């Protein structure tokens, strides 16, 4: 699971629905998620009702993530950013995609990878899609017998343990979901984790999402 999704903008996703896979055996332990991948995610903030789409490069081996916001529609005054999270240095860079203006901020929470923690609780195994066009997945959570409600639910593919969706609840007023799409193994360009030269004189405060 990953608390970065709450820190980003907010988070997104569509609830994953599927038919139960009656013939599948229950999971003995969580699968091992890929340590490096690229793709896209959709972040959904349940409080604001907003979706945020981005291209993502995830490097779990070196504890870093690069998020590039995608332009899906014209919104007056809206600014689009690139985010580079470097957890080994505990810093985050926010770069304006248009002006290349840069902000450098300290990260306040430890690295939390996109994976299924070993102490997770198995919830369900089912199929997303329909006959001949489906993907079998497992659902895990951090639910414990002494706690009635979970704060994290993760859905991962059964075959290769790719993340499909994660839902994270910080408190009763902050609930976010992330839907992962078009994932590919590996990092095609490691340079995406290198901040541009404008970050050498980065401002110390976060830039606003709107410019007017």
PDB file of C-alpha atoms in Angstrom:
ATOM      1  CA  UNK A   1       0.000   0.000   0.000  1.00  0.00           C
ATOM      2  CA  UNK A   2       1.119   3.536  -0.457  1.00  0.00           C
ATOM      3  CA  UNK A   3       0.320   6.710   1.504  1.00  0.00           C
ATOM      4  CA  UNK A   4       1.854   8.838  -1.246  1.00  0.00           C
ATOM      5  CA  UNK A   5      -1.525   8.707  -2.966  1.00  0.00           C
ATOM      6  CA  UNK A   6      -3.003  10.893  -0.249  1.00  0.00           C
ATOM      7  CA  UNK A   7      -0.111  13.370  -0.432  1.00  0.00           C
ATOM      8  CA  UNK A   8      -0.235  13.785  -4.202  1.00  0.00           C
ATOM      9  CA  UNK A   9      -3.310  15.670  -5.247  1.00  0.00           C
ATOM     10  CA  UNK A  10      -5.842  13.293  -3.937  1.00  0.00           C
ATOM     11  CA  UNK A  11      -6.507   9.952  -5.355  1.00  0.00           C
ATOM     12  CA  UNK A  12      -8.645   8.210  -7.841  1.00  0.00           C
ATOM     13  CA  UNK A  13     -10.178   5.074  -9.132  1.00  0.00           C
ATOM     14  CA  UNK A  14     -13.263   3.182 -10.089  1.00  0.00           C
ATOM     15  CA  UNK A  15     -14.538   0.497  -7.766  1.00  0.00           C
ATOM     16  CA  UNK A  16     -13.500  -2.873  -9.117  1.00  0.00           C
ATOM     17  CA  UNK A  17     -16.414  -5.216  -9.518  1.00  0.00           C
ATOM     18  CA  UNK A  18     -16.249  -8.817 -10.534  1.00  0.00           C
ATOM     19  CA  UNK A  19     -17.847 -12.203 -10.199  1.00  0.00           C
ATOM     20  CA  UNK A  20     -16.466 -14.487  -7.490  1.00  0.00           C
ATOM     21  CA  UNK A  21     -14.094 -17.116  -8.787  1.00  0.00           C
ATOM     22  CA  UNK A  22     -15.691 -20.170  -7.193  1.00  0.00           C
ATOM     23  CA  UNK A  23     -13.072 -22.648  -8.349  1.00  0.00           C
ATOM     24  CA  UNK A  24     -10.047 -20.736  -7.062  1.00  0.00           C
ATOM     25  CA  UNK A  25      -8.128 -21.741  -3.978  1.00  0.00           C
ATOM     26  CA  UNK A  26      -7.660 -19.269  -1.165  1.00  0.00           C
ATOM     27  CA  UNK A  27      -4.369 -17.418  -0.988  1.00  0.00           C
ATOM     28  CA  UNK A  28      -1.826 -18.745   1.494  1.00  0.00           C
ATOM     29  CA  UNK A  29       0.244 -15.572   1.468  1.00  0.00           C
ATOM     30  CA  UNK A  30       0.501 -12.317  -0.529  1.00  0.00           C
ATOM     31  CA  UNK A  31       2.138 -12.410  -3.948  1.00  0.00           C
ATOM     32  CA  UNK A  32       5.295 -10.409  -4.695  1.00  0.00           C
ATOM     33  CA  UNK A  33       4.543  -7.268  -6.740  1.00  0.00           C
ATOM     34  CA  UNK A  34       6.948  -6.119  -9.515  1.00  0.00           C
ATOM     35  CA  UNK A  35       9.610  -3.742  -8.119  1.00  0.00           C
ATOM     36  CA  UNK A  36       9.786  -1.554 -11.252  1.00  0.00           C
ATOM     37  CA  UNK A  37       7.079  -0.595 -13.711  1.00  0.00           C
ATOM     38  CA  UNK A  38       5.673   2.232 -15.827  1.00  0.00           C
ATOM     39  CA  UNK A  39       2.112   3.017 -16.783  1.00  0.00           C
ATOM     40  CA  UNK A  40      -0.744   5.259 -15.810  1.00  0.00           C
ATOM     41  CA  UNK A  41      -3.002   5.734 -12.864  1.00  0.00           C
ATOM     42  CA  UNK A  42      -6.262   7.494 -12.175  1.00  0.00           C
ATOM     43  CA  UNK A  43      -6.553   9.064  -8.738  1.00  0.00           C
ATOM     44  CA  UNK A  44     -10.028   9.635  -7.344  1.00  0.00           C
ATOM     45  CA  UNK A  45     -10.730  11.789  -4.298  1.00  0.00           C
ATOM     46  CA  UNK A  46     -13.977  10.645  -2.704  1.00  0.00           C
ATOM     47  CA  UNK A  47     -14.328  13.958  -0.872  1.00  0.00           C
ATOM     48  CA  UNK A  48     -14.022  16.297  -3.856  1.00  0.00           C
ATOM     49  CA  UNK A  49     -15.304  13.870  -6.483  1.00  0.00           C
ATOM     50  CA  UNK A  50     -12.328  14.736  -8.740  1.00  0.00           C
ATOM     51  CA  UNK A  51     -10.302  12.376 -10.914  1.00  0.00           C
ATOM     52  CA  UNK A  52      -6.608  13.035 -11.575  1.00  0.00           C
ATOM     53  CA  UNK A  53      -4.835  11.177 -14.379  1.00  0.00           C
ATOM     54  CA  UNK A  54      -1.077  10.771 -14.667  1.00  0.00           C
ATOM     55  CA  UNK A  55       1.719   8.821 -16.299  1.00  0.00           C
ATOM     56  CA  UNK A  56       3.781   7.061 -13.633  1.00  0.00           C
ATOM     57  CA  UNK A  57       7.271   5.569 -13.372  1.00  0.00           C
ATOM     58  CA  UNK A  58       7.697   3.442 -10.240  1.00  0.00           C
ATOM     59  CA  UNK A  59      11.120   2.326  -9.026  1.00  0.00           C
ATOM     60  CA  UNK A  60      10.698   0.299  -5.867  1.00  0.00           C
ATOM     61  CA  UNK A  61      14.347  -0.808  -5.872  1.00  0.00           C
ATOM     62  CA  UNK A  62      15.602   2.761  -5.437  1.00  0.00           C
ATOM     63  CA  UNK A  63      12.554   4.118  -3.594  1.00  0.00           C
ATOM     64  CA  UNK A  64      11.514   6.725  -6.134  1.00  0.00           C
ATOM     65  CA  UNK A  65       8.423   7.651  -8.126  1.00  0.00           C
ATOM     66  CA  UNK A  66       7.829  10.070 -10.967  1.00  0.00           C
ATOM     67  CA  UNK A  67       4.291  11.321 -11.674  1.00  0.00           C
ATOM     68  CA  UNK A  68       3.427  13.371 -14.773  1.00  0.00           C
ATOM     69  CA  UNK A  69      -0.051  14.883 -14.713  1.00  0.00           C
ATOM     70  CA  UNK A  70      -1.936  14.418 -17.970  1.00  0.00           C
ATOM     71  CA  UNK A  71      -4.038  17.049 -19.744  1.00  0.00           C
ATOM     72  CA  UNK A  72      -7.457  15.585 -20.482  1.00  0.00           C
ATOM     73  CA  UNK A  73      -9.503  18.754 -20.839  1.00  0.00           C
ATOM     74  CA  UNK A  74      -8.993  22.493 -20.828  1.00  0.00           C
ATOM     75  CA  UNK A  75      -9.588  24.004 -17.410  1.00  0.00           C
ATOM     76  CA  UNK A  76      -9.099  27.770 -17.072  1.00  0.00           C
ATOM     77  CA  UNK A  77      -6.200  28.681 -14.785  1.00  0.00           C
ATOM     78  CA  UNK A  78      -5.315  25.011 -14.186  1.00  0.00           C
ATOM     79  CA  UNK A  79      -1.604  24.237 -13.832  1.00  0.00           C
ATOM     80  CA  UNK A  80      -0.140  20.830 -14.592  1.00  0.00           C
ATOM     81  CA  UNK A  81       2.874  19.493 -12.752  1.00  0.00           C
ATOM     82  CA  UNK A  82       5.509  16.808 -12.783  1.00  0.00           C
ATOM     83  CA  UNK A  83       6.319  15.289  -9.394  1.00  0.00           C
ATOM     84  CA  UNK A  84       9.556  13.468  -8.574  1.00  0.00           C
ATOM     85  CA  UNK A  85       9.598  11.652  -5.230  1.00  0.00           C
ATOM     86  CA  UNK A  86      13.070  10.608  -4.026  1.00  0.00           C
ATOM     87  CA  UNK A  87      12.612   8.728  -0.762  1.00  0.00           C
ATOM     88  CA  UNK A  88      16.270   7.869  -0.263  1.00  0.00           C
ATOM     89  CA  UNK A  89      16.877  11.632  -0.009  1.00  0.00           C
ATOM     90  CA  UNK A  90      13.423  12.307   1.520  1.00  0.00           C
ATOM     91  CA  UNK A  91      12.668  15.124  -0.937  1.00  0.00           C
ATOM     92  CA  UNK A  92       9.972  15.802  -3.528  1.00  0.00           C
ATOM     93  CA  UNK A  93      10.300  18.070  -6.573  1.00  0.00           C
ATOM     94  CA  UNK A  94       7.242  19.770  -8.067  1.00  0.00           C
ATOM     95  CA  UNK A  95       7.870  21.072 -11.597  1.00  0.00           C
ATOM     96  CA  UNK A  96       5.463  23.229 -13.586  1.00  0.00           C
ATOM     97  CA  UNK A  97       5.171  21.477 -16.967  1.00  0.00           C
ATOM     98  CA  UNK A  98       4.828  24.759 -18.870  1.00  0.00           C
ATOM     99  CA  UNK A  99       7.249  27.133 -17.151  1.00  0.00           C
ATOM    100  CA  UNK A 100       9.592  24.518 -15.580  1.00  0.00           C
ATOM    101  CA  UNK A 101       9.393  26.455 -12.332  1.00  0.00           C
ATOM    102  CA  UNK A 102      10.416  24.127  -9.523  1.00  0.00           C
ATOM    103  CA  UNK A 103       9.670  23.622  -5.848  1.00  0.00           C
ATOM    104  CA  UNK A 104      11.662  21.351  -3.523  1.00  0.00           C
ATOM    105  CA  UNK A 105       9.870  19.996  -0.473  1.00  0.00           C
ATOM    106  CA  UNK A 106      10.806  17.611   2.327  1.00  0.00           C
ATOM    107  CA  UNK A 107       8.938  14.317   2.474  1.00  0.00           C
ATOM    108  CA  UNK A 108       7.399  13.682   5.869  1.00  0.00           C
ATOM    109  CA  UNK A 109       6.464  10.009   5.583  1.00  0.00           C
ATOM    110  CA  UNK A 110       8.682   6.984   5.017  1.00  0.00           C
ATOM    111  CA  UNK A 111       8.768   4.985   1.790  1.00  0.00           C
ATOM    112  CA  UNK A 112       5.654   2.846   1.401  1.00  0.00           C
ATOM    113  CA  UNK A 113       5.822   0.615  -1.695  1.00  0.00           C
ATOM    114  CA  UNK A 114       3.036  -0.493  -3.999  1.00  0.00           C
ATOM    115  CA  UNK A 115       2.832  -4.057  -2.784  1.00  0.00           C
ATOM    116  CA  UNK A 116       0.903  -6.352  -0.467  1.00  0.00           C
ATOM    117  CA  UNK A 117       2.379  -6.287   3.064  1.00  0.00           C
ATOM    118  CA  UNK A 118       3.140  -9.711   4.520  1.00  0.00           C
ATOM    119  CA  UNK A 119       0.742  -9.182   7.417  1.00  0.00           C
ATOM    120  CA  UNK A 120      -2.206  -8.355   5.142  1.00  0.00           C
ATOM    121  CA  UNK A 121      -5.569 -10.105   5.433  1.00  0.00           C
ATOM    122  CA  UNK A 122      -6.846 -12.038   2.423  1.00  0.00           C
ATOM    123  CA  UNK A 123     -10.334 -10.799   1.511  1.00  0.00           C
ATOM    124  CA  UNK A 124     -11.404 -12.337  -1.794  1.00  0.00           C
ATOM    125  CA  UNK A 125     -10.416 -13.780  -5.169  1.00  0.00           C
ATOM    126  CA  UNK A 126     -12.515 -13.036  -8.251  1.00  0.00           C
ATOM    127  CA  UNK A 127     -12.565 -12.279 -11.953  1.00  0.00           C
ATOM    128  CA  UNK A 128     -12.697  -8.794 -13.491  1.00  0.00           C
ATOM    129  CA  UNK A 129     -14.466  -8.814 -16.831  1.00  0.00           C
ATOM    130  CA  UNK A 130     -16.397 -11.598 -18.532  1.00  0.00           C
ATOM    131  CA  UNK A 131     -15.909 -14.965 -20.256  1.00  0.00           C
ATOM    132  CA  UNK A 132     -12.928 -14.955 -22.632  1.00  0.00           C
ATOM    133  CA  UNK A 133     -11.935 -11.427 -21.614  1.00  0.00           C
ATOM    134  CA  UNK A 134     -11.149 -11.419 -17.935  1.00  0.00           C
ATOM    135  CA  UNK A 135      -8.397 -11.088 -15.353  1.00  0.00           C
ATOM    136  CA  UNK A 136      -8.262 -13.021 -12.093  1.00  0.00           C
ATOM    137  CA  UNK A 137      -7.351 -10.916  -9.068  1.00  0.00           C
ATOM    138  CA  UNK A 138      -6.949 -11.149  -5.322  1.00  0.00           C
ATOM    139  CA  UNK A 139      -8.082  -8.591  -2.784  1.00  0.00           C
ATOM    140  CA  UNK A 140      -6.153  -7.912   0.422  1.00  0.00           C
ATOM    141  CA  UNK A 141      -6.561  -5.452   3.281  1.00  0.00           C
ATOM    142  CA  UNK A 142      -5.003  -4.335   6.562  1.00  0.00           C
ATOM    143  CA  UNK A 143      -8.119  -5.431   8.463  1.00  0.00           C
ATOM    144  CA  UNK A 144      -7.343  -7.056  11.802  1.00  0.00           C
ATOM    145  CA  UNK A 145      -9.684  -8.970  14.142  1.00  0.00           C
ATOM    146  CA  UNK A 146      -9.476  -6.251  16.796  1.00  0.00           C
ATOM    147  CA  UNK A 147     -10.348  -3.507  14.292  1.00  0.00           C
ATOM    148  CA  UNK A 148     -13.690  -3.464  12.536  1.00  0.00           C
ATOM    149  CA  UNK A 149     -12.780  -1.318   9.528  1.00  0.00           C
ATOM    150  CA  UNK A 150      -9.760  -1.523   7.232  1.00  0.00           C
ATOM    151  CA  UNK A 151      -7.777   1.578   6.222  1.00  0.00           C
ATOM    152  CA  UNK A 152      -6.259   0.003   3.104  1.00  0.00           C
ATOM    153  CA  UNK A 153      -7.621  -2.380   0.461  1.00  0.00           C
ATOM    154  CA  UNK A 154      -5.454  -3.550  -2.454  1.00  0.00           C
ATOM    155  CA  UNK A 155      -6.465  -5.495  -5.563  1.00  0.00           C
ATOM    156  CA  UNK A 156      -3.614  -7.265  -7.409  1.00  0.00           C
ATOM    157  CA  UNK A 157      -3.565  -9.620 -10.407  1.00  0.00           C
ATOM    158  CA  UNK A 158      -3.216 -13.277  -9.508  1.00  0.00           C
ATOM    159  CA  UNK A 159      -0.798 -14.162 -12.319  1.00  0.00           C
ATOM    160  CA  UNK A 160       1.930 -11.508 -12.060  1.00  0.00           C
ATOM    161  CA  UNK A 161       0.867  -9.490  -9.000  1.00  0.00           C
ATOM    162  CA  UNK A 162       0.367  -6.200 -10.839  1.00  0.00           C
ATOM    163  CA  UNK A 163      -1.535  -3.554  -8.849  1.00  0.00           C
ATOM    164  CA  UNK A 164      -5.073  -3.026 -10.139  1.00  0.00           C
ATOM    165  CA  UNK A 165      -6.590  -0.773  -7.492  1.00  0.00           C
ATOM    166  CA  UNK A 166      -5.798   0.522  -4.031  1.00  0.00           C
ATOM    167  CA  UNK A 167      -8.183   2.325  -1.681  1.00  0.00           C
ATOM    168  CA  UNK A 168      -6.759   4.189   1.287  1.00  0.00           C
ATOM    169  CA  UNK A 169      -8.604   5.844   4.173  1.00  0.00           C
ATOM    170  CA  UNK A 170      -6.730   8.192   6.457  1.00  0.00           C
ATOM    171  CA  UNK A 171      -9.773   9.220   8.469  1.00  0.00           C
ATOM    172  CA  UNK A 172     -13.518   9.511   8.026  1.00  0.00           C
ATOM    173  CA  UNK A 173     -13.138  12.546   5.749  1.00  0.00           C
ATOM    174  CA  UNK A 174     -10.200  11.458   3.554  1.00  0.00           C
ATOM    175  CA  UNK A 175     -10.756   8.417   1.361  1.00  0.00           C
ATOM    176  CA  UNK A 176      -8.923   7.975  -1.914  1.00  0.00           C
ATOM    177  CA  UNK A 177      -8.734   5.277  -4.584  1.00  0.00           C
ATOM    178  CA  UNK A 178      -6.152   4.566  -7.273  1.00  0.00           C
ATOM    179  CA  UNK A 179      -6.757   2.611 -10.467  1.00  0.00           C
ATOM    180  CA  UNK A 180      -3.639   1.363 -12.301  1.00  0.00           C
ATOM    181  CA  UNK A 181      -3.746   0.910 -16.094  1.00  0.00           C
ATOM    182  CA  UNK A 182      -1.442  -0.001 -19.018  1.00  0.00           C
ATOM    183  CA  UNK A 183       1.426  -1.178 -16.802  1.00  0.00           C
ATOM    184  CA  UNK A 184       4.715  -2.334 -18.341  1.00  0.00           C
ATOM    185  CA  UNK A 185       7.658  -3.946 -16.560  1.00  0.00           C
ATOM    186  CA  UNK A 186      10.866  -1.985 -16.072  1.00  0.00           C
ATOM    187  CA  UNK A 187      11.953   1.644 -16.382  1.00  0.00           C
ATOM    188  CA  UNK A 188      12.460   2.738 -20.006  1.00  0.00           C
ATOM    189  CA  UNK A 189      14.254   5.998 -19.105  1.00  0.00           C
ATOM    190  CA  UNK A 190      15.920   6.285 -15.655  1.00  0.00           C
ATOM    191  CA  UNK A 191      16.514   9.984 -16.362  1.00  0.00           C
ATOM    192  CA  UNK A 192      12.869  10.766 -15.549  1.00  0.00           C
ATOM    193  CA  UNK A 193      13.906  10.656 -11.886  1.00  0.00           C
ATOM    194  CA  UNK A 194      16.492  13.430 -12.387  1.00  0.00           C
ATOM    195  CA  UNK A 195      15.085  16.914 -11.618  1.00  0.00           C
ATOM    196  CA  UNK A 196      15.617  19.564 -14.338  1.00  0.00           C
ATOM    197  CA  UNK A 197      18.270  22.263 -13.971  1.00  0.00           C
ATOM    198  CA  UNK A 198      15.630  24.756 -12.827  1.00  0.00           C
ATOM    199  CA  UNK A 199      15.409  22.812  -9.566  1.00  0.00           C
ATOM    200  CA  UNK A 200      18.890  24.003  -8.602  1.00  0.00           C
ATOM    201  CA  UNK A 201      17.185  27.229  -7.500  1.00  0.00           C
ATOM    202  CA  UNK A 202      13.940  25.639  -6.361  1.00  0.00           C
ATOM    203  CA  UNK A 203      11.477  27.486  -4.164  1.00  0.00           C
ATOM    204  CA  UNK A 204      10.861  25.966  -0.704  1.00  0.00           C
ATOM    205  CA  UNK A 205       7.058  26.080  -0.804  1.00  0.00           C
ATOM    206  CA  UNK A 206       4.544  24.075  -2.827  1.00  0.00           C
ATOM    207  CA  UNK A 207       3.080  25.766  -5.914  1.00  0.00           C
ATOM    208  CA  UNK A 208      -0.683  26.271  -6.232  1.00  0.00           C
ATOM    209  CA  UNK A 209      -2.665  24.155  -8.664  1.00  0.00           C
ATOM    210  CA  UNK A 210      -4.361  27.208 -10.199  1.00  0.00           C
ATOM    211  CA  UNK A 211      -2.735  30.374 -11.508  1.00  0.00           C
ATOM    212  CA  UNK A 212      -5.643  32.825 -11.283  1.00  0.00           C
TER     213      UNK A 212
END
